[in-house]
């Protein structure tokens, strides 16, 4: 996909999962909106995965440690052909495979996530296994910034440096908000770049983490012998005006008026993109 196609796909997928959340009456819409561009740039440009061979031992591994933002992931897996699009209608319903967090009953999901702070540790294990096996696959994980208050994240960060896991890329969705408010008020992260650098990681700052072009450049920025962390400065609720920068939309079920306004915002963005505005 070219850059225009990727931007269009991000808007279309936002419409898909906003509709999923509205129809289910549950979901983490603000969190999904902030990381949509990260996942689109990964799944449609960076990751080597095949829906026709989801267990390919040479596939890249993606672990969504930020498991509560699963709706965008379900929408992508359906769009890529890992699951049927009709199954999206079952999201968060009784006996559905599509739960409110990733689960590995679904092709394309490496592990169950949702208990924050575990994804990086498992990703370290995945990357280390590739080194030991002489395999070429890459491992990627997405973390929320609020998740970085978990001590297990920093234990994993030390291990990744110890084993020189340059086949590991961690991405931080740095939207500055979590369910109880500002990350800096709840558990301040302060100099996040300096923290990761002190732990021995190659740190890539993305000024606008909702800019797909900047994200694509960040994935290419690697250093031999060091794991990479991308700090993507995103906007919570990106693309839906009522949700942008609003902590209460972290976990929010849209009413009919909010849903119609959200779709109108996204339709307008799509029209502007197509018309080159």
PDB file of C-alpha atoms in Angstrom:
ATOM      1  CA  UNK A   1       0.000   0.000   0.000  1.00  0.00           C
ATOM      2  CA  UNK A   2       1.143   3.532  -0.719  1.00  0.00           C
ATOM      3  CA  UNK A   3       0.860   6.281   1.888  1.00  0.00           C
ATOM      4  CA  UNK A   4      -2.523   7.503   0.660  1.00  0.00           C
ATOM      5  CA  UNK A   5      -3.918   3.958   0.788  1.00  0.00           C
ATOM      6  CA  UNK A   6      -2.635   3.502   4.344  1.00  0.00           C
ATOM      7  CA  UNK A   7      -4.243   6.750   5.491  1.00  0.00           C
ATOM      8  CA  UNK A   8      -7.519   5.758   3.863  1.00  0.00           C
ATOM      9  CA  UNK A   9      -7.381   2.313   5.453  1.00  0.00           C
ATOM     10  CA  UNK A  10      -6.892   3.898   8.897  1.00  0.00           C
ATOM     11  CA  UNK A  11     -10.057   5.978   8.513  1.00  0.00           C
ATOM     12  CA  UNK A  12     -12.087   3.048   7.180  1.00  0.00           C
ATOM     13  CA  UNK A  13     -10.976   0.824  10.054  1.00  0.00           C
ATOM     14  CA  UNK A  14     -11.872   3.531  12.562  1.00  0.00           C
ATOM     15  CA  UNK A  15     -15.406   3.451  11.144  1.00  0.00           C
ATOM     16  CA  UNK A  16     -15.466  -0.351  11.429  1.00  0.00           C
ATOM     17  CA  UNK A  17     -14.531  -0.561  15.088  1.00  0.00           C
ATOM     18  CA  UNK A  18     -16.536   2.477  16.174  1.00  0.00           C
ATOM     19  CA  UNK A  19     -19.544   0.650  14.713  1.00  0.00           C
ATOM     20  CA  UNK A  20     -18.526  -2.553  16.534  1.00  0.00           C
ATOM     21  CA  UNK A  21     -18.333  -0.721  19.851  1.00  0.00           C
ATOM     22  CA  UNK A  22     -21.626   1.096  19.299  1.00  0.00           C
ATOM     23  CA  UNK A  23     -23.483  -2.109  18.428  1.00  0.00           C
ATOM     24  CA  UNK A  24     -21.922  -4.071  21.297  1.00  0.00           C
ATOM     25  CA  UNK A  25     -22.457  -1.306  23.844  1.00  0.00           C
ATOM     26  CA  UNK A  26     -18.914  -1.741  25.169  1.00  0.00           C
ATOM     27  CA  UNK A  27     -15.338  -1.057  24.211  1.00  0.00           C
ATOM     28  CA  UNK A  28     -12.270   1.130  24.569  1.00  0.00           C
ATOM     29  CA  UNK A  29     -12.948   3.569  21.767  1.00  0.00           C
ATOM     30  CA  UNK A  30     -10.528   6.325  22.859  1.00  0.00           C
ATOM     31  CA  UNK A  31      -7.673   3.845  23.209  1.00  0.00           C
ATOM     32  CA  UNK A  32      -8.403   2.236  19.848  1.00  0.00           C
ATOM     33  CA  UNK A  33      -8.495   5.586  18.087  1.00  0.00           C
ATOM     34  CA  UNK A  34      -5.082   6.618  19.423  1.00  0.00           C
ATOM     35  CA  UNK A  35      -3.276   3.481  18.235  1.00  0.00           C
ATOM     36  CA  UNK A  36      -5.069   2.869  14.917  1.00  0.00           C
ATOM     37  CA  UNK A  37      -2.321   4.440  12.814  1.00  0.00           C
ATOM     38  CA  UNK A  38       0.332   2.393  14.626  1.00  0.00           C
ATOM     39  CA  UNK A  39      -1.454  -0.873  13.860  1.00  0.00           C
ATOM     40  CA  UNK A  40      -2.251   0.085  10.279  1.00  0.00           C
ATOM     41  CA  UNK A  41       1.395   0.922   9.573  1.00  0.00           C
ATOM     42  CA  UNK A  42       2.414  -2.385  11.154  1.00  0.00           C
ATOM     43  CA  UNK A  43      -0.106  -4.739   9.555  1.00  0.00           C
ATOM     44  CA  UNK A  44      -0.232  -3.213   6.094  1.00  0.00           C
ATOM     45  CA  UNK A  45       3.447  -2.370   5.666  1.00  0.00           C
ATOM     46  CA  UNK A  46       5.780  -3.853   8.243  1.00  0.00           C
ATOM     47  CA  UNK A  47       4.637  -7.231   9.578  1.00  0.00           C
ATOM     48  CA  UNK A  48       5.282 -10.422   7.625  1.00  0.00           C
ATOM     49  CA  UNK A  49       2.174 -12.461   8.451  1.00  0.00           C
ATOM     50  CA  UNK A  50      -0.073 -14.575   6.236  1.00  0.00           C
ATOM     51  CA  UNK A  51      -3.760 -15.287   6.978  1.00  0.00           C
ATOM     52  CA  UNK A  52      -3.474 -18.419   4.828  1.00  0.00           C
ATOM     53  CA  UNK A  53      -0.638 -19.707   6.985  1.00  0.00           C
ATOM     54  CA  UNK A  54      -1.098 -18.142  10.425  1.00  0.00           C
ATOM     55  CA  UNK A  55       1.222 -20.655  12.124  1.00  0.00           C
ATOM     56  CA  UNK A  56       4.135 -20.099   9.727  1.00  0.00           C
ATOM     57  CA  UNK A  57       7.235 -20.531  11.940  1.00  0.00           C
ATOM     58  CA  UNK A  58       8.948 -17.682  10.059  1.00  0.00           C
ATOM     59  CA  UNK A  59       6.098 -15.206  10.611  1.00  0.00           C
ATOM     60  CA  UNK A  60       6.778 -11.999  12.482  1.00  0.00           C
ATOM     61  CA  UNK A  61       5.286 -11.951  15.972  1.00  0.00           C
ATOM     62  CA  UNK A  62       3.004  -9.166  17.148  1.00  0.00           C
ATOM     63  CA  UNK A  63       1.895  -9.056  20.791  1.00  0.00           C
ATOM     64  CA  UNK A  64      -0.617  -6.416  21.813  1.00  0.00           C
ATOM     65  CA  UNK A  65       0.268  -5.824  25.424  1.00  0.00           C
ATOM     66  CA  UNK A  66      -2.216  -2.933  25.384  1.00  0.00           C
ATOM     67  CA  UNK A  67      -4.908  -5.573  25.155  1.00  0.00           C
ATOM     68  CA  UNK A  68      -7.896  -3.405  26.006  1.00  0.00           C
ATOM     69  CA  UNK A  69      -7.565  -1.667  22.611  1.00  0.00           C
ATOM     70  CA  UNK A  70      -8.593  -4.879  20.904  1.00  0.00           C
ATOM     71  CA  UNK A  71     -11.372  -3.559  18.667  1.00  0.00           C
ATOM     72  CA  UNK A  72      -8.953  -2.095  16.108  1.00  0.00           C
ATOM     73  CA  UNK A  73      -7.060  -5.401  16.145  1.00  0.00           C
ATOM     74  CA  UNK A  74     -10.230  -7.418  15.473  1.00  0.00           C
ATOM     75  CA  UNK A  75     -11.127  -5.045  12.628  1.00  0.00           C
ATOM     76  CA  UNK A  76      -7.675  -5.474  11.066  1.00  0.00           C
ATOM     77  CA  UNK A  77      -7.666  -9.266  11.394  1.00  0.00           C
ATOM     78  CA  UNK A  78     -11.055  -9.361   9.645  1.00  0.00           C
ATOM     79  CA  UNK A  79      -9.890  -7.003   6.913  1.00  0.00           C
ATOM     80  CA  UNK A  80      -6.724  -9.064   6.365  1.00  0.00           C
ATOM     81  CA  UNK A  81      -8.666 -12.342   6.193  1.00  0.00           C
ATOM     82  CA  UNK A  82      -7.666 -13.996   9.466  1.00  0.00           C
ATOM     83  CA  UNK A  83     -11.338 -14.078  10.462  1.00  0.00           C
ATOM     84  CA  UNK A  84     -14.605 -13.525   8.596  1.00  0.00           C
ATOM     85  CA  UNK A  85     -15.900  -9.957   8.612  1.00  0.00           C
ATOM     86  CA  UNK A  86     -19.326 -11.236   9.650  1.00  0.00           C
ATOM     87  CA  UNK A  87     -17.802 -12.379  12.930  1.00  0.00           C
ATOM     88  CA  UNK A  88     -17.186  -8.750  13.918  1.00  0.00           C
ATOM     89  CA  UNK A  89     -20.927  -8.495  14.589  1.00  0.00           C
ATOM     90  CA  UNK A  90     -20.489 -10.952  17.463  1.00  0.00           C
ATOM     91  CA  UNK A  91     -17.979  -8.770  19.296  1.00  0.00           C
ATOM     92  CA  UNK A  92     -18.441  -8.864  23.074  1.00  0.00           C
ATOM     93  CA  UNK A  93     -21.507 -11.083  22.772  1.00  0.00           C
ATOM     94  CA  UNK A  94     -22.190 -14.332  24.631  1.00  0.00           C
ATOM     95  CA  UNK A  95     -20.117 -17.265  23.326  1.00  0.00           C
ATOM     96  CA  UNK A  96     -18.192 -15.082  20.857  1.00  0.00           C
ATOM     97  CA  UNK A  97     -14.483 -15.599  20.222  1.00  0.00           C
ATOM     98  CA  UNK A  98     -14.103 -11.844  19.872  1.00  0.00           C
ATOM     99  CA  UNK A  99     -13.792 -10.816  23.486  1.00  0.00           C
ATOM    100  CA  UNK A 100     -12.861  -7.457  24.973  1.00  0.00           C
ATOM    101  CA  UNK A 101      -9.189  -8.480  24.997  1.00  0.00           C
ATOM    102  CA  UNK A 102      -7.092 -10.553  22.534  1.00  0.00           C
ATOM    103  CA  UNK A 103      -7.328 -14.314  22.873  1.00  0.00           C
ATOM    104  CA  UNK A 104      -5.423 -16.950  20.966  1.00  0.00           C
ATOM    105  CA  UNK A 105      -8.474 -18.936  19.926  1.00  0.00           C
ATOM    106  CA  UNK A 106      -8.367 -16.544  16.973  1.00  0.00           C
ATOM    107  CA  UNK A 107      -5.837 -16.948  14.148  1.00  0.00           C
ATOM    108  CA  UNK A 108      -3.309 -14.142  14.169  1.00  0.00           C
ATOM    109  CA  UNK A 109      -3.269 -13.733  17.961  1.00  0.00           C
ATOM    110  CA  UNK A 110      -0.026 -14.894  19.567  1.00  0.00           C
ATOM    111  CA  UNK A 111      -1.173 -14.762  23.203  1.00  0.00           C
ATOM    112  CA  UNK A 112      -4.007 -13.740  25.485  1.00  0.00           C
ATOM    113  CA  UNK A 113      -3.370 -10.226  26.774  1.00  0.00           C
ATOM    114  CA  UNK A 114      -5.116  -7.632  28.878  1.00  0.00           C
ATOM    115  CA  UNK A 115      -3.363  -7.950  32.204  1.00  0.00           C
ATOM    116  CA  UNK A 116      -1.035  -5.021  31.641  1.00  0.00           C
ATOM    117  CA  UNK A 117       2.723  -5.335  31.912  1.00  0.00           C
ATOM    118  CA  UNK A 118       3.082  -8.839  30.453  1.00  0.00           C
ATOM    119  CA  UNK A 119       3.465  -8.187  26.753  1.00  0.00           C
ATOM    120  CA  UNK A 120       7.055  -6.969  26.757  1.00  0.00           C
ATOM    121  CA  UNK A 121       8.212  -9.909  28.881  1.00  0.00           C
ATOM    122  CA  UNK A 122       6.689 -12.412  26.457  1.00  0.00           C
ATOM    123  CA  UNK A 123       8.088 -10.452  23.518  1.00  0.00           C
ATOM    124  CA  UNK A 124      11.562 -10.695  25.015  1.00  0.00           C
ATOM    125  CA  UNK A 125      11.104 -14.462  25.164  1.00  0.00           C
ATOM    126  CA  UNK A 126       9.941 -14.531  21.548  1.00  0.00           C
ATOM    127  CA  UNK A 127      12.883 -12.470  20.329  1.00  0.00           C
ATOM    128  CA  UNK A 128      15.352 -14.515  22.353  1.00  0.00           C
ATOM    129  CA  UNK A 129      13.894 -17.748  20.938  1.00  0.00           C
ATOM    130  CA  UNK A 130      14.469 -16.424  17.424  1.00  0.00           C
ATOM    131  CA  UNK A 131      18.109 -15.698  18.283  1.00  0.00           C
ATOM    132  CA  UNK A 132      18.634 -19.152  19.777  1.00  0.00           C
ATOM    133  CA  UNK A 133      16.956 -20.865  16.810  1.00  0.00           C
ATOM    134  CA  UNK A 134      18.742 -18.794  14.187  1.00  0.00           C
ATOM    135  CA  UNK A 135      15.363 -17.592  12.892  1.00  0.00           C
ATOM    136  CA  UNK A 136      14.874 -14.308  11.073  1.00  0.00           C
ATOM    137  CA  UNK A 137      11.468 -13.235  12.315  1.00  0.00           C
ATOM    138  CA  UNK A 138      10.977  -9.936  14.128  1.00  0.00           C
ATOM    139  CA  UNK A 139       8.924  -9.411  17.294  1.00  0.00           C
ATOM    140  CA  UNK A 140       6.814  -6.298  17.878  1.00  0.00           C
ATOM    141  CA  UNK A 141       4.756  -5.308  20.889  1.00  0.00           C
ATOM    142  CA  UNK A 142       2.451  -2.365  21.592  1.00  0.00           C
ATOM    143  CA  UNK A 143       2.230  -0.935  25.102  1.00  0.00           C
ATOM    144  CA  UNK A 144       0.161   1.863  26.557  1.00  0.00           C
ATOM    145  CA  UNK A 145       1.953   4.614  28.443  1.00  0.00           C
ATOM    146  CA  UNK A 146      -0.093   3.990  31.592  1.00  0.00           C
ATOM    147  CA  UNK A 147       1.112   0.388  31.472  1.00  0.00           C
ATOM    148  CA  UNK A 148       4.676   1.538  32.087  1.00  0.00           C
ATOM    149  CA  UNK A 149       3.899   1.847  35.794  1.00  0.00           C
ATOM    150  CA  UNK A 150       4.164  -1.971  35.932  1.00  0.00           C
ATOM    151  CA  UNK A 151       7.502  -3.168  37.300  1.00  0.00           C
ATOM    152  CA  UNK A 152       7.553  -6.188  34.981  1.00  0.00           C
ATOM    153  CA  UNK A 153       7.998  -3.823  32.021  1.00  0.00           C
ATOM    154  CA  UNK A 154      11.343  -2.646  33.353  1.00  0.00           C
ATOM    155  CA  UNK A 155      12.540  -6.143  34.229  1.00  0.00           C
ATOM    156  CA  UNK A 156      11.836  -7.105  30.621  1.00  0.00           C
ATOM    157  CA  UNK A 157      13.605  -3.957  29.415  1.00  0.00           C
ATOM    158  CA  UNK A 158      16.768  -5.014  31.255  1.00  0.00           C
ATOM    159  CA  UNK A 159      16.594  -8.546  29.864  1.00  0.00           C
ATOM    160  CA  UNK A 160      16.186  -7.318  26.278  1.00  0.00           C
ATOM    161  CA  UNK A 161      19.373  -5.290  26.586  1.00  0.00           C
ATOM    162  CA  UNK A 162      21.242  -8.101  28.317  1.00  0.00           C
ATOM    163  CA  UNK A 163      20.562 -10.439  25.382  1.00  0.00           C
ATOM    164  CA  UNK A 164      21.133  -7.764  22.694  1.00  0.00           C
ATOM    165  CA  UNK A 165      17.709  -8.340  21.152  1.00  0.00           C
ATOM    166  CA  UNK A 166      17.945  -6.175  18.056  1.00  0.00           C
ATOM    167  CA  UNK A 167      15.094  -8.233  16.571  1.00  0.00           C
ATOM    168  CA  UNK A 168      12.676  -6.722  19.098  1.00  0.00           C
ATOM    169  CA  UNK A 169      10.710  -3.498  18.652  1.00  0.00           C
ATOM    170  CA  UNK A 170       8.494  -2.122  21.396  1.00  0.00           C
ATOM    171  CA  UNK A 171       6.040   0.656  20.570  1.00  0.00           C
ATOM    172  CA  UNK A 172       4.587   2.939  23.225  1.00  0.00           C
ATOM    173  CA  UNK A 173       1.224   4.556  22.531  1.00  0.00           C
ATOM    174  CA  UNK A 174       2.086   7.781  24.337  1.00  0.00           C
ATOM    175  CA  UNK A 175      -1.322   9.462  24.448  1.00  0.00           C
ATOM    176  CA  UNK A 176      -0.846  10.858  27.965  1.00  0.00           C
ATOM    177  CA  UNK A 177      -4.156   9.573  29.326  1.00  0.00           C
ATOM    178  CA  UNK A 178      -5.332   6.462  31.123  1.00  0.00           C
ATOM    179  CA  UNK A 179      -8.606   5.379  32.661  1.00  0.00           C
ATOM    180  CA  UNK A 180      -8.174   7.514  35.793  1.00  0.00           C
ATOM    181  CA  UNK A 181      -6.768  10.608  34.097  1.00  0.00           C
ATOM    182  CA  UNK A 182      -3.393  11.970  33.010  1.00  0.00           C
ATOM    183  CA  UNK A 183      -0.485   9.538  33.156  1.00  0.00           C
ATOM    184  CA  UNK A 184       1.622  12.289  34.686  1.00  0.00           C
ATOM    185  CA  UNK A 185      -0.883  12.749  37.513  1.00  0.00           C
ATOM    186  CA  UNK A 186      -1.384   9.034  38.143  1.00  0.00           C
ATOM    187  CA  UNK A 187       2.254   7.878  37.887  1.00  0.00           C
ATOM    188  CA  UNK A 188       4.459  10.406  36.128  1.00  0.00           C
ATOM    189  CA  UNK A 189       6.726   9.072  33.384  1.00  0.00           C
ATOM    190  CA  UNK A 190       8.629  12.355  32.963  1.00  0.00           C
ATOM    191  CA  UNK A 191      11.706  11.797  30.746  1.00  0.00           C
ATOM    192  CA  UNK A 192      10.531   8.644  29.008  1.00  0.00           C
ATOM    193  CA  UNK A 193      13.223   8.850  26.322  1.00  0.00           C
ATOM    194  CA  UNK A 194      15.937   9.113  28.964  1.00  0.00           C
ATOM    195  CA  UNK A 195      14.555   6.175  30.957  1.00  0.00           C
ATOM    196  CA  UNK A 196      14.653   3.767  28.015  1.00  0.00           C
ATOM    197  CA  UNK A 197      18.033   5.058  26.904  1.00  0.00           C
ATOM    198  CA  UNK A 198      19.381   4.432  30.408  1.00  0.00           C
ATOM    199  CA  UNK A 199      18.127   0.849  30.123  1.00  0.00           C
ATOM    200  CA  UNK A 200      20.263   0.435  26.994  1.00  0.00           C
ATOM    201  CA  UNK A 201      17.572   0.643  24.312  1.00  0.00           C
ATOM    202  CA  UNK A 202      17.752   2.423  20.979  1.00  0.00           C
ATOM    203  CA  UNK A 203      15.042   5.065  21.395  1.00  0.00           C
ATOM    204  CA  UNK A 204      13.110   6.539  18.465  1.00  0.00           C
ATOM    205  CA  UNK A 205      10.805   9.470  19.168  1.00  0.00           C
ATOM    206  CA  UNK A 206       7.870   9.964  16.804  1.00  0.00           C
ATOM    207  CA  UNK A 207       6.641  13.516  17.209  1.00  0.00           C
ATOM    208  CA  UNK A 208       3.207  12.700  15.752  1.00  0.00           C
ATOM    209  CA  UNK A 209       2.360   9.081  16.424  1.00  0.00           C
ATOM    210  CA  UNK A 210      -0.797   9.415  14.337  1.00  0.00           C
ATOM    211  CA  UNK A 211       1.257  10.294  11.259  1.00  0.00           C
ATOM    212  CA  UNK A 212       1.749   7.078   9.298  1.00  0.00           C
ATOM    213  CA  UNK A 213       4.660   8.477   7.300  1.00  0.00           C
ATOM    214  CA  UNK A 214       6.571   9.234  10.517  1.00  0.00           C
ATOM    215  CA  UNK A 215       5.793   5.760  11.853  1.00  0.00           C
ATOM    216  CA  UNK A 216       7.074   4.037   8.708  1.00  0.00           C
ATOM    217  CA  UNK A 217      10.356   5.936   9.019  1.00  0.00           C
ATOM    218  CA  UNK A 218      10.632   4.930  12.686  1.00  0.00           C
ATOM    219  CA  UNK A 219      10.390   1.203  11.890  1.00  0.00           C
ATOM    220  CA  UNK A 220      13.495   1.512   9.710  1.00  0.00           C
ATOM    221  CA  UNK A 221      15.555   3.123  12.466  1.00  0.00           C
ATOM    222  CA  UNK A 222      17.491   0.237  14.031  1.00  0.00           C
ATOM    223  CA  UNK A 223      20.832  -0.240  15.759  1.00  0.00           C
ATOM    224  CA  UNK A 224      22.729  -3.533  15.714  1.00  0.00           C
ATOM    225  CA  UNK A 225      22.863  -5.224  19.105  1.00  0.00           C
ATOM    226  CA  UNK A 226      20.137  -3.101  20.712  1.00  0.00           C
ATOM    227  CA  UNK A 227      16.376  -3.525  21.097  1.00  0.00           C
ATOM    228  CA  UNK A 228      14.363  -0.592  19.740  1.00  0.00           C
ATOM    229  CA  UNK A 229      11.588   1.328  21.467  1.00  0.00           C
ATOM    230  CA  UNK A 230       9.418   3.731  19.489  1.00  0.00           C
ATOM    231  CA  UNK A 231       7.760   6.427  21.577  1.00  0.00           C
ATOM    232  CA  UNK A 232       4.752   7.407  19.466  1.00  0.00           C
ATOM    233  CA  UNK A 233       3.198  10.636  20.739  1.00  0.00           C
ATOM    234  CA  UNK A 234      -0.448  10.102  19.874  1.00  0.00           C
ATOM    235  CA  UNK A 235      -3.764  11.798  20.560  1.00  0.00           C
ATOM    236  CA  UNK A 236      -6.307   9.866  22.599  1.00  0.00           C
ATOM    237  CA  UNK A 237      -9.509   9.596  20.581  1.00  0.00           C
ATOM    238  CA  UNK A 238      -7.806  10.638  17.317  1.00  0.00           C
ATOM    239  CA  UNK A 239     -10.302  11.167  14.507  1.00  0.00           C
ATOM    240  CA  UNK A 240     -13.455  11.648  16.575  1.00  0.00           C
ATOM    241  CA  UNK A 241     -13.689  15.252  17.723  1.00  0.00           C
ATOM    242  CA  UNK A 242     -15.728  14.561  20.875  1.00  0.00           C
ATOM    243  CA  UNK A 243     -13.174  11.966  22.034  1.00  0.00           C
ATOM    244  CA  UNK A 244      -9.908  13.738  21.268  1.00  0.00           C
ATOM    245  CA  UNK A 245      -7.878  14.324  24.407  1.00  0.00           C
ATOM    246  CA  UNK A 246     -10.748  13.276  26.696  1.00  0.00           C
ATOM    247  CA  UNK A 247      -9.886  10.705  29.382  1.00  0.00           C
ATOM    248  CA  UNK A 248     -13.508   9.628  29.911  1.00  0.00           C
ATOM    249  CA  UNK A 249     -13.517   8.143  26.393  1.00  0.00           C
ATOM    250  CA  UNK A 250     -10.886   5.589  27.453  1.00  0.00           C
ATOM    251  CA  UNK A 251     -13.708   3.079  27.982  1.00  0.00           C
ATOM    252  CA  UNK A 252     -16.895   4.473  26.532  1.00  0.00           C
ATOM    253  CA  UNK A 253     -20.038   3.039  24.975  1.00  0.00           C
ATOM    254  CA  UNK A 254     -21.375   5.487  22.405  1.00  0.00           C
ATOM    255  CA  UNK A 255     -25.016   6.519  22.377  1.00  0.00           C
ATOM    256  CA  UNK A 256     -26.760   7.024  19.038  1.00  0.00           C
ATOM    257  CA  UNK A 257     -25.982  10.743  18.818  1.00  0.00           C
ATOM    258  CA  UNK A 258     -22.296  10.205  19.634  1.00  0.00           C
ATOM    259  CA  UNK A 259     -22.095   7.374  17.110  1.00  0.00           C
ATOM    260  CA  UNK A 260     -23.629   9.435  14.315  1.00  0.00           C
ATOM    261  CA  UNK A 261     -21.307  12.350  15.097  1.00  0.00           C
ATOM    262  CA  UNK A 262     -18.270  10.045  15.145  1.00  0.00           C
ATOM    263  CA  UNK A 263     -19.122   8.521  11.764  1.00  0.00           C
ATOM    264  CA  UNK A 264     -19.728  12.011  10.364  1.00  0.00           C
ATOM    265  CA  UNK A 265     -16.257  13.077  11.549  1.00  0.00           C
ATOM    266  CA  UNK A 266     -14.659  10.063   9.901  1.00  0.00           C
ATOM    267  CA  UNK A 267     -16.643  10.449   6.676  1.00  0.00           C
ATOM    268  CA  UNK A 268     -15.535  14.069   6.506  1.00  0.00           C
ATOM    269  CA  UNK A 269     -11.895  13.076   7.065  1.00  0.00           C
ATOM    270  CA  UNK A 270     -12.152  10.463   4.311  1.00  0.00           C
ATOM    271  CA  UNK A 271     -13.645  12.979   1.891  1.00  0.00           C
ATOM    272  CA  UNK A 272     -10.883  15.483   2.662  1.00  0.00           C
ATOM    273  CA  UNK A 273      -8.237  12.810   2.162  1.00  0.00           C
ATOM    274  CA  UNK A 274      -9.663  11.744  -1.201  1.00  0.00           C
ATOM    275  CA  UNK A 275      -9.945  15.364  -2.342  1.00  0.00           C
ATOM    276  CA  UNK A 276      -6.411  16.133  -1.232  1.00  0.00           C
ATOM    277  CA  UNK A 277      -7.333  18.731   1.380  1.00  0.00           C
TER     278      UNK A 277
END
